[in-house]
Short mmCIF file of C-alpha atoms and ligand atoms in Angstrom, two decimals:
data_model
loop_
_atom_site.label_atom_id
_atom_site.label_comp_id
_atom_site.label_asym_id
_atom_site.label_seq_id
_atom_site.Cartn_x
_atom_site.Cartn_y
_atom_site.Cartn_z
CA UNK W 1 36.13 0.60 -68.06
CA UNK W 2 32.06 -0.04 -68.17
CA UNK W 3 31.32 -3.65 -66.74
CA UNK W 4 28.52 -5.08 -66.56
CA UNK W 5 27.39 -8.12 -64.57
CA UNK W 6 25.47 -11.00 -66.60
CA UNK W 7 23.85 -13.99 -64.85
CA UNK W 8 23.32 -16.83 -67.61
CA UNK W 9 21.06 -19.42 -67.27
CA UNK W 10 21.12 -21.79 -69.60
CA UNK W 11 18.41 -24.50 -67.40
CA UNK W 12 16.99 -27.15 -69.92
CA UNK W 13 16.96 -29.05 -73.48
CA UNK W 14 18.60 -27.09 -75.68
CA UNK W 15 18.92 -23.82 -73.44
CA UNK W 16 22.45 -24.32 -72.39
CA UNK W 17 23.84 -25.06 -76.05
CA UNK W 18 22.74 -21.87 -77.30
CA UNK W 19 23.41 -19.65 -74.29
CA UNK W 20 27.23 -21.13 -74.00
CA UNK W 21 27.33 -20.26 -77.89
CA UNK W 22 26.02 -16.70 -76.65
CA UNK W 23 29.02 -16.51 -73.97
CA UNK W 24 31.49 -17.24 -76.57
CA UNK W 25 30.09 -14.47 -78.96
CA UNK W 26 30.01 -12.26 -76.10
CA UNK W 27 33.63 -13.11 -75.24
CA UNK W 28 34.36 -12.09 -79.33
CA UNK W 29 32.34 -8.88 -78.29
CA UNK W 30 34.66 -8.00 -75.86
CA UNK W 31 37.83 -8.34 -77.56
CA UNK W 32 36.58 -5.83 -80.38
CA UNK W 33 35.33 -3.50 -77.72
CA UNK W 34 37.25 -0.73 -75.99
CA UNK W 35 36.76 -0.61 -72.45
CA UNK W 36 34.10 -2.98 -72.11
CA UNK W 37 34.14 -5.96 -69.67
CA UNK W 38 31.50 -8.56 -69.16
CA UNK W 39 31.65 -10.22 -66.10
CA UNK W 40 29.45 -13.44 -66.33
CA UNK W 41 28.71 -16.20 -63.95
CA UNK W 42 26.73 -19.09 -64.68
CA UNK W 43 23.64 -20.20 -62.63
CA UNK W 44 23.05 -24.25 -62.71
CA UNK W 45 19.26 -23.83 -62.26
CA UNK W 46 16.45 -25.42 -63.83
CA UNK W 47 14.88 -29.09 -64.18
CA UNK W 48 17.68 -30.75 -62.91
CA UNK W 49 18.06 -28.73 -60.55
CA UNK W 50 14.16 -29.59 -59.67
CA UNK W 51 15.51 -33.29 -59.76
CA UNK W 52 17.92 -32.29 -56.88
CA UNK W 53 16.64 -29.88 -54.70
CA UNK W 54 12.71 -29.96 -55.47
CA UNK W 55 12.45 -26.80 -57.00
CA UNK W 56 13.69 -24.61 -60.01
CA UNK W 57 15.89 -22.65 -58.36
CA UNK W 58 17.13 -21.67 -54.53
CA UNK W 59 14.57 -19.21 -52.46
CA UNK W 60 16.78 -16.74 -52.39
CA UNK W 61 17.11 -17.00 -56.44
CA UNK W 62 15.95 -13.44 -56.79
CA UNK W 63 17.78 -11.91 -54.65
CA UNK W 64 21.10 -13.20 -56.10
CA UNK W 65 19.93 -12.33 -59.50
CA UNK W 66 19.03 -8.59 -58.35
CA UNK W 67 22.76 -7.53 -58.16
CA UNK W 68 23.38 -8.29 -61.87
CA UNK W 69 23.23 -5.97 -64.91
CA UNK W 70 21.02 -8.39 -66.80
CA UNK W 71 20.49 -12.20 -67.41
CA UNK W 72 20.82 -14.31 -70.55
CA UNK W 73 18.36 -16.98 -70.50
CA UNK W 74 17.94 -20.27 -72.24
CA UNK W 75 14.76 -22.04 -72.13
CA UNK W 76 12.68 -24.52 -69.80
CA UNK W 77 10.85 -27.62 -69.85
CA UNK W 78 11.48 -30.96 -69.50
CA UNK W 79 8.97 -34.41 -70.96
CA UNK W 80 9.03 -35.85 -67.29
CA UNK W 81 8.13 -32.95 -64.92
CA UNK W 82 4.98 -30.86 -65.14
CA UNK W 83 4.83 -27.51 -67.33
CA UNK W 84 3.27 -25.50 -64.93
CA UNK W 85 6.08 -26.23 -62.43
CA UNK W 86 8.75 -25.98 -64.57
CA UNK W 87 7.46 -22.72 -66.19
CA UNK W 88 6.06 -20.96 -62.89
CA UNK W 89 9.30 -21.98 -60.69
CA UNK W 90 12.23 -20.34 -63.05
CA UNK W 91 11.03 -18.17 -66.10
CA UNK W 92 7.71 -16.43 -64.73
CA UNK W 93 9.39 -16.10 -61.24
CA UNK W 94 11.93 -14.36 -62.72
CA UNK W 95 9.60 -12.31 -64.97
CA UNK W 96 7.16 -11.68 -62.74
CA UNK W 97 9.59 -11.09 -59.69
CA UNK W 98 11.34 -8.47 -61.09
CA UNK W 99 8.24 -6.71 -63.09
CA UNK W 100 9.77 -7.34 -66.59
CA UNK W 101 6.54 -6.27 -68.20
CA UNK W 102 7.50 -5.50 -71.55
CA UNK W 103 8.22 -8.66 -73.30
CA UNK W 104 9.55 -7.24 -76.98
CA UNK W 105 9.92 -9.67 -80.16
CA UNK W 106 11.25 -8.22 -83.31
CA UNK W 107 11.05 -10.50 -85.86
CA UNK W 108 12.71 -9.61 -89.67
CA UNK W 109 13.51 -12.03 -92.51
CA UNK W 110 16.84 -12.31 -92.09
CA UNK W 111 19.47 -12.01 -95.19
CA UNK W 112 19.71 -15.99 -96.56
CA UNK W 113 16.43 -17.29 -94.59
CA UNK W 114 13.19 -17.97 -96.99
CA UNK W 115 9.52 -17.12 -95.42
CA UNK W 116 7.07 -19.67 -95.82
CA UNK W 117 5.16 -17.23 -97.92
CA UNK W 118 4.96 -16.93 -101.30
CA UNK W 119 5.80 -13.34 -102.42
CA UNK W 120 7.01 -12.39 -99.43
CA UNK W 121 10.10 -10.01 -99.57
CA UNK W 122 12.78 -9.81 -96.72
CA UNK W 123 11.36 -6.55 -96.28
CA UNK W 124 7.20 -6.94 -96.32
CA UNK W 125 8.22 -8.54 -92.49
CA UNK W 126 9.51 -5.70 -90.11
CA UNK W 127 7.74 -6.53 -87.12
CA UNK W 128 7.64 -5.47 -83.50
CA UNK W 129 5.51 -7.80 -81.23
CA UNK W 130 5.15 -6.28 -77.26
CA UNK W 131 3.88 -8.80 -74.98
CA UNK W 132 2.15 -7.27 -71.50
CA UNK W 133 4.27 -9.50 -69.88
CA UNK W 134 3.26 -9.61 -66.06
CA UNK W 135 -0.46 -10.31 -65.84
CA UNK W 136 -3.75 -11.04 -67.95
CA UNK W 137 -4.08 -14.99 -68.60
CA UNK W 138 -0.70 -15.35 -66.82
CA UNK W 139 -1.95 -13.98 -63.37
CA UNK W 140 -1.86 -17.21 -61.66
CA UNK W 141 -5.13 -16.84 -60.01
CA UNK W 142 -7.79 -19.22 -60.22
CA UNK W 143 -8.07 -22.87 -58.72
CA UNK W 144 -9.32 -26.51 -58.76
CA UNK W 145 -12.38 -28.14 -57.09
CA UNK W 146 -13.99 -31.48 -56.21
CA UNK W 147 -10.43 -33.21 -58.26
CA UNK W 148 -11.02 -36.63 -59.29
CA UNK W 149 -14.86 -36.15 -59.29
CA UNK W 150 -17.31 -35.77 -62.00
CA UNK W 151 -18.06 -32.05 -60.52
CA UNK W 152 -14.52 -31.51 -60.42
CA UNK W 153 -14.09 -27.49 -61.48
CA UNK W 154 -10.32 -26.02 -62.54
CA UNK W 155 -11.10 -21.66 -63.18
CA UNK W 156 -8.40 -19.78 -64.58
CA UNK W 157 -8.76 -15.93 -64.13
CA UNK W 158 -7.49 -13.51 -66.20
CA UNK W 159 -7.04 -10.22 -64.42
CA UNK W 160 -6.36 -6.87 -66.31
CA UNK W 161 -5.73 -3.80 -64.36
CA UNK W 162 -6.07 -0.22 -65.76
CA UNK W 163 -2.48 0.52 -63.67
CA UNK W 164 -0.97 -2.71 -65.95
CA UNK W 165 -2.94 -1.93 -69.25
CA UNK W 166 -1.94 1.62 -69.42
CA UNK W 167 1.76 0.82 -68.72
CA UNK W 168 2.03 -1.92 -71.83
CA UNK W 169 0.08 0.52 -74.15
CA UNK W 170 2.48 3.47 -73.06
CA UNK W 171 5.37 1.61 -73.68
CA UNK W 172 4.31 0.13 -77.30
CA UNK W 173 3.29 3.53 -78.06
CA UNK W 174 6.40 4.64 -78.08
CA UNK W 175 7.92 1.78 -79.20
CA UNK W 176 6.09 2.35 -82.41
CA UNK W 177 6.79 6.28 -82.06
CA UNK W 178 10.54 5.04 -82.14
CA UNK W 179 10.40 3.00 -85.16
CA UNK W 180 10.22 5.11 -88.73
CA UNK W 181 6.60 3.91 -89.49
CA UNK W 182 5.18 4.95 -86.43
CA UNK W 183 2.23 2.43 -86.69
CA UNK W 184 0.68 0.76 -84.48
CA UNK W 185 -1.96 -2.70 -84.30
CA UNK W 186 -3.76 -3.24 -80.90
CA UNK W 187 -4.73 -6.95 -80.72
CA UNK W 188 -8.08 -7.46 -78.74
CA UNK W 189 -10.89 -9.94 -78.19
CA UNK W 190 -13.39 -7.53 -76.85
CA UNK W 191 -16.28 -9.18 -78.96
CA UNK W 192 -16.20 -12.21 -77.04
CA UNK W 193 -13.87 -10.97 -73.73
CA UNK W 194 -17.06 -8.50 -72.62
CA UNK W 195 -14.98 -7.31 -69.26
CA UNK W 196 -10.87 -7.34 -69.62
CA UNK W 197 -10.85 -6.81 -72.86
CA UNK W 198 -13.16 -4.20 -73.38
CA UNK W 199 -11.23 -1.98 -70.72
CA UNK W 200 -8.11 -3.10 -72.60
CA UNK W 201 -9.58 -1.38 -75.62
CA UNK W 202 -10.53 2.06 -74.00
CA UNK W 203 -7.32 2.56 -72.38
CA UNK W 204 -5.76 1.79 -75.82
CA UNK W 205 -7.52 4.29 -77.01
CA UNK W 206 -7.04 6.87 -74.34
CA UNK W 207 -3.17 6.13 -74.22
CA UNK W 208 -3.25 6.79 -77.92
CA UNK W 209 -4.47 10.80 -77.11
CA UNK W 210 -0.82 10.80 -75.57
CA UNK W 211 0.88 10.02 -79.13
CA UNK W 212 -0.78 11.84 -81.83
CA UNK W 213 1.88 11.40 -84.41
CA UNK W 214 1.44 7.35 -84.01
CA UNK W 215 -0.98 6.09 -86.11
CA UNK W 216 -3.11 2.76 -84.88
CA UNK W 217 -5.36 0.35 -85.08
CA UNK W 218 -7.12 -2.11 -83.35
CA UNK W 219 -7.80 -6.22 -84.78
CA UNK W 220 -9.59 -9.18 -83.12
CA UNK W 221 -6.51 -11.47 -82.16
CA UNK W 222 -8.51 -14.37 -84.92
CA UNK W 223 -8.67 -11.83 -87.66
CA UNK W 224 -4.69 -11.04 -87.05
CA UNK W 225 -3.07 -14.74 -87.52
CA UNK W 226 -5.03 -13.81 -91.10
CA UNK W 227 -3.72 -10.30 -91.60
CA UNK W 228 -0.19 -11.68 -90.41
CA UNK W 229 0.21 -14.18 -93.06
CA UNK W 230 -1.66 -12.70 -96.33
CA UNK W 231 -0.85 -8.89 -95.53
CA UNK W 232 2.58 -9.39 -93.54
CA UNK W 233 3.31 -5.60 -94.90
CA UNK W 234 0.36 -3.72 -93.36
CA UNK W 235 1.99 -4.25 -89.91
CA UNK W 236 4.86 -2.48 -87.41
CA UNK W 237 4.20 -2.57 -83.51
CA UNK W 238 2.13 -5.16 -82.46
CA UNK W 239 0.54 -5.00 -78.84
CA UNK W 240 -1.50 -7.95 -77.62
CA UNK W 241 -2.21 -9.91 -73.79
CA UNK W 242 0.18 -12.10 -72.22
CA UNK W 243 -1.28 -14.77 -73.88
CA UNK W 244 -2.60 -13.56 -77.21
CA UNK W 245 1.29 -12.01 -78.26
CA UNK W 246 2.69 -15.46 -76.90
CA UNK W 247 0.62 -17.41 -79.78
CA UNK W 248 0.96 -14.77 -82.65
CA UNK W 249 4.63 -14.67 -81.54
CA UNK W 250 5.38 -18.09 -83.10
CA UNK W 251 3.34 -17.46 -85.75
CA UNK W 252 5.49 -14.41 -86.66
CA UNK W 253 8.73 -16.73 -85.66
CA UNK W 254 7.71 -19.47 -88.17
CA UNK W 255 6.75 -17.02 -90.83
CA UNK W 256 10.36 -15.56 -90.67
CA UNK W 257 11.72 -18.64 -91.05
CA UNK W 258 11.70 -20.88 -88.26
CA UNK W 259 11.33 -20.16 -84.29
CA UNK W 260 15.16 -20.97 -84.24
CA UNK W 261 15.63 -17.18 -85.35
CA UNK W 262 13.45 -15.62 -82.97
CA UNK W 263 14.48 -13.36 -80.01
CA UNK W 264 12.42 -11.64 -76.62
CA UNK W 265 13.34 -9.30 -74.02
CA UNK W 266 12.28 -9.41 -70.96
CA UNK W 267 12.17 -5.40 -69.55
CA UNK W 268 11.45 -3.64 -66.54
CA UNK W 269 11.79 -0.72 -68.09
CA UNK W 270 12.56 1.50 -65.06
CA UNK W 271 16.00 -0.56 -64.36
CA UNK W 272 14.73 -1.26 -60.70
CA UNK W 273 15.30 -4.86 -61.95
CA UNK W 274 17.57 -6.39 -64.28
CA UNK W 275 15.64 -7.39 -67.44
CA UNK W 276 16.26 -10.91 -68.99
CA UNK W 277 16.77 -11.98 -72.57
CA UNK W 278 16.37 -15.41 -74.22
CA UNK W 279 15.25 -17.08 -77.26
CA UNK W 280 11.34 -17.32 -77.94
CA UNK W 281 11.68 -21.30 -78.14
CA UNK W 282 11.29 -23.57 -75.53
CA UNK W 283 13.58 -26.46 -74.35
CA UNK W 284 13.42 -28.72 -77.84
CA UNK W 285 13.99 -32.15 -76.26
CA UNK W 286 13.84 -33.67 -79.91
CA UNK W 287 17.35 -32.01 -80.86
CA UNK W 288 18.87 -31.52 -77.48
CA UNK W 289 22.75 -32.78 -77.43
CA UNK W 290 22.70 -33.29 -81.35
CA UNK W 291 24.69 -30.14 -81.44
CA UNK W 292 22.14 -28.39 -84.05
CA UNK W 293 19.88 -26.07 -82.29
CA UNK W 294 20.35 -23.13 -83.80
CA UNK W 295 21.69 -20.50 -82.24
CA UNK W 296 20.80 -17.07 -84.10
CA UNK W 297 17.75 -16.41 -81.67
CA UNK W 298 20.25 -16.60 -78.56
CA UNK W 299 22.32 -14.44 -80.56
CA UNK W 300 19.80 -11.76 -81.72
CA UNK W 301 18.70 -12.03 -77.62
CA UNK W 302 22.02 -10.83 -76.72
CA UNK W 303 22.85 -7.96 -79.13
CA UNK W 304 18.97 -7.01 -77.41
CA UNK W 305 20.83 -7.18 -74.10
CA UNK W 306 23.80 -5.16 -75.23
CA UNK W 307 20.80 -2.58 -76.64
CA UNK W 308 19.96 -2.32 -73.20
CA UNK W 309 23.04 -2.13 -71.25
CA UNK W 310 23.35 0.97 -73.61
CA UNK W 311 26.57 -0.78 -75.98
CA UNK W 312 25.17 -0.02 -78.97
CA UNK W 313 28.20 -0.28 -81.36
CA UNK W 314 28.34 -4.04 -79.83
CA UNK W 315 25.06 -4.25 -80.31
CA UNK W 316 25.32 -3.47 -83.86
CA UNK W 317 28.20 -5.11 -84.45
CA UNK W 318 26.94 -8.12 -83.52
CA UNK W 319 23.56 -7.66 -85.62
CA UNK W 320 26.01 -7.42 -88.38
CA UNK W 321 27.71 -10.64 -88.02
CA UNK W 322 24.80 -12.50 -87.52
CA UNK W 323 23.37 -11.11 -91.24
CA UNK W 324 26.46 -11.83 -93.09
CA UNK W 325 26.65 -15.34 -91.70
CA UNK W 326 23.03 -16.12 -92.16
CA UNK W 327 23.78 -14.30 -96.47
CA UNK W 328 26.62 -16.19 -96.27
CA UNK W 329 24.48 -19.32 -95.94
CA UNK W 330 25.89 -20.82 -93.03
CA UNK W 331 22.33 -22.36 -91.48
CA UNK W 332 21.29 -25.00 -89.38
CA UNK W 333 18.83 -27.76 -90.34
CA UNK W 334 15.54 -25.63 -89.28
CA UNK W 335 16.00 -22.81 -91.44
CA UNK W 336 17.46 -25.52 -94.46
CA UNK W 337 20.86 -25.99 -94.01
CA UNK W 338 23.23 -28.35 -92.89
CA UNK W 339 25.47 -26.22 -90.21
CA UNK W 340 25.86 -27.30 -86.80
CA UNK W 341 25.76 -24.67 -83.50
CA UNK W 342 29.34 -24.40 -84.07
CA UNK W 343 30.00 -23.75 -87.11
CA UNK W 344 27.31 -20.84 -87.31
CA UNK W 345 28.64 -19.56 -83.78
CA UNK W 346 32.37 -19.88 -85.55
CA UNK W 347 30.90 -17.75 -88.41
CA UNK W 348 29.48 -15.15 -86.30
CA UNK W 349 32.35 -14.97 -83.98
CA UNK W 350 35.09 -14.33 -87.33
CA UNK W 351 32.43 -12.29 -88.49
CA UNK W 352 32.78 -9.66 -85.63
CA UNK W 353 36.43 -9.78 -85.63
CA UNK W 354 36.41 -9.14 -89.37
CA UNK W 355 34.03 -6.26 -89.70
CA UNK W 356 34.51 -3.07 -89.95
CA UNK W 357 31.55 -1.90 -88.02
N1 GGG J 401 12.99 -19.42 -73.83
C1 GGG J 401 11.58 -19.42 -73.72
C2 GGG J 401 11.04 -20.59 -72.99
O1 GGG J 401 11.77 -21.32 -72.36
N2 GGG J 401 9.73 -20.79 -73.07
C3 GGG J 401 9.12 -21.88 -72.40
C4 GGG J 401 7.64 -21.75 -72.31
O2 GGG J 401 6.98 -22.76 -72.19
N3 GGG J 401 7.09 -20.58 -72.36
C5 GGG J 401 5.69 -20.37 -72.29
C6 GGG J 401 5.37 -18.93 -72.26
O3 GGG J 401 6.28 -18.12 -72.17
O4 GGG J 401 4.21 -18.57 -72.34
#
């Protein structure tokens, strides 16, 4: 019997709708699986939490999460407690405590789901987005001055280091190496970044000695939102800065369809940590508790988890069942149909007891 361990999170808005939804489809999994067990407990933490106890989660957080497999995540933030808080004191704790560096969004057309673009095929979107996940804009470091007065100074530092840099560009190297078009795009801002960004760009290019048969190139992160929408097809593997791949991650979310579809893991690629997995939206206070967040990018999140706890059939299987429900036109309101969570976690979950895969 293989188990593995799975801490779920579900903390705010609409987090815990579409991660219990996840569970259920995970429960489906394990019925079609043999000798697979997942063995889940469920972690209250998050802005109510906050409202309790003054923080996100306990101090010794970590070190309870660092004896499971992996963790299923929903999202944070809340309209009545600070960004920064909530953000820093759950999700980048957890990222940054356990070195989940890569940050990896596929994003696909899915069967059933219309583009915003005109002309664009299911097929002219294949997309790979890796996020350096762990430092850049998202270091932390910088501070405030003189608050309240009119010389009042706030700095935010973006650190790069070559030991960071090189890691991200190994890892979408052969991320792109793995994928049949072996092609990569390096997103910079080394016209205007004179320091970061133009050691960002050399190590690029010295990482890509390592992977001759990977073909890349290099676009100002301005020029890409352009490239993205009118020449979705050029593209594969995407590398870009903590903060650059966040933006031109919802841009690729809404151009598949809606940010409702779109999923991110969170890896530490050597497994000294378990890696996390969640939906690329946020909290979504404006549908919380209507019972129509959609659940697809929770869903494509966890077959990414299964990826990585090596079940690949389940994986697969549940790919499968999320395509035929999303052909078979079973949608929620974001992506143009009328379907509640339910019904499209219903679909997916008689879809993987029906297939064949
Ligand atoms: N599930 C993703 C999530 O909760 N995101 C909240 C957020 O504000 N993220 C900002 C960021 O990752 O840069």
């Amino acid at each position: 019997m293989r188990e593995h361990a799975i801490a779920a999170i579900g903390a705010d808005g609409i987090g815990p709708e579409v991660v219990d939804a996840s569970l259920e489809v995970l429960d489906a999994l394990e019925q079609r699986a043999e000798g697979v067990r997942f063995r889940v407990e469920r972690f209250d933490w998050g802005t109510d939490y906050y409202r309790r106890h003054g923080k996100m989660m306990p101090d010794d957080g970590l070190a309870t999460l660092a004896r499971f497999d992996a963790i299923l995540f929903g999202a944070v933030g809340a309209p009545d407690v600070a960004d920064d808080i909530t953000l820093w004191g759950l999700r980048l704790r957890i990222c940054q405590g356990f070195d989940q560096y890569a940050n990896v969004r596929p994003t696909r057309i899915l069967p059933g789901i219309t583009s915003p673009l005109r002309h664009c095929n299911p097929g002219d979107l294949d997309w790979v987005i890796v996020r350096e996940n762990s430092e850049g804009e998202y270091s932390g470091h910088g501070g405030r001055a003189h608050r309240g007065h009119p010389e009042e100074v706030g700095t935010e530092v973006a650190i790069f280091t070559r030991a960071g840099v090189t890691r991200i560009m190994r890892y979408a190297f052969e991320m792109a190496r793995s994928r049949p078009r072996k092609l990569l795009t390096v997103v910079t801002k080394s016209n205007a970044q004179r320091h970061g960004m133009v050691m960002w760009d050399e190590i690029a290019a010295e990482v890509a000695g390592e992977f001759p048969d990977v073909t890349w190139d290099k676009m100002l992160v301005d020029a890409m939102t352009v490239r993205m929408t009118l020449k979705p097809q050029s593209l594969d593997t995407i590398v870009a800065t903590n903060l650059h791949a966040d933006i031109l991650s919802d841009l690729a979310g809404a151009l598949a369809g809606s940010l409702g579809v779109a999923p991110t893991a969170n890896i530490n690629p050597q497994r000294h940590f378990p890696s996390m997995f969640e939906p690329i939206h946020g909290s979504a206070f404006d549908i919380t508790g209507k019972g129509i967040a959609n659940p697809i990018a929770s869903f494509w999140s966890t077959a990414q988890m299964l990826s990585h706890l090596r079940e690949q059939s389940s994986a697969d299987r549940l790919m499968a069942a999320i395509e035929r429900t999303s052909a078979a036109g079973v949608l929620t309101p974001d992506v143009g149909g009328t379907a509640t969570t339910r019904d499209v976690t219903r679909a997916v979950i008689d879809a993987i007891h029906t297939s064949n895969i």
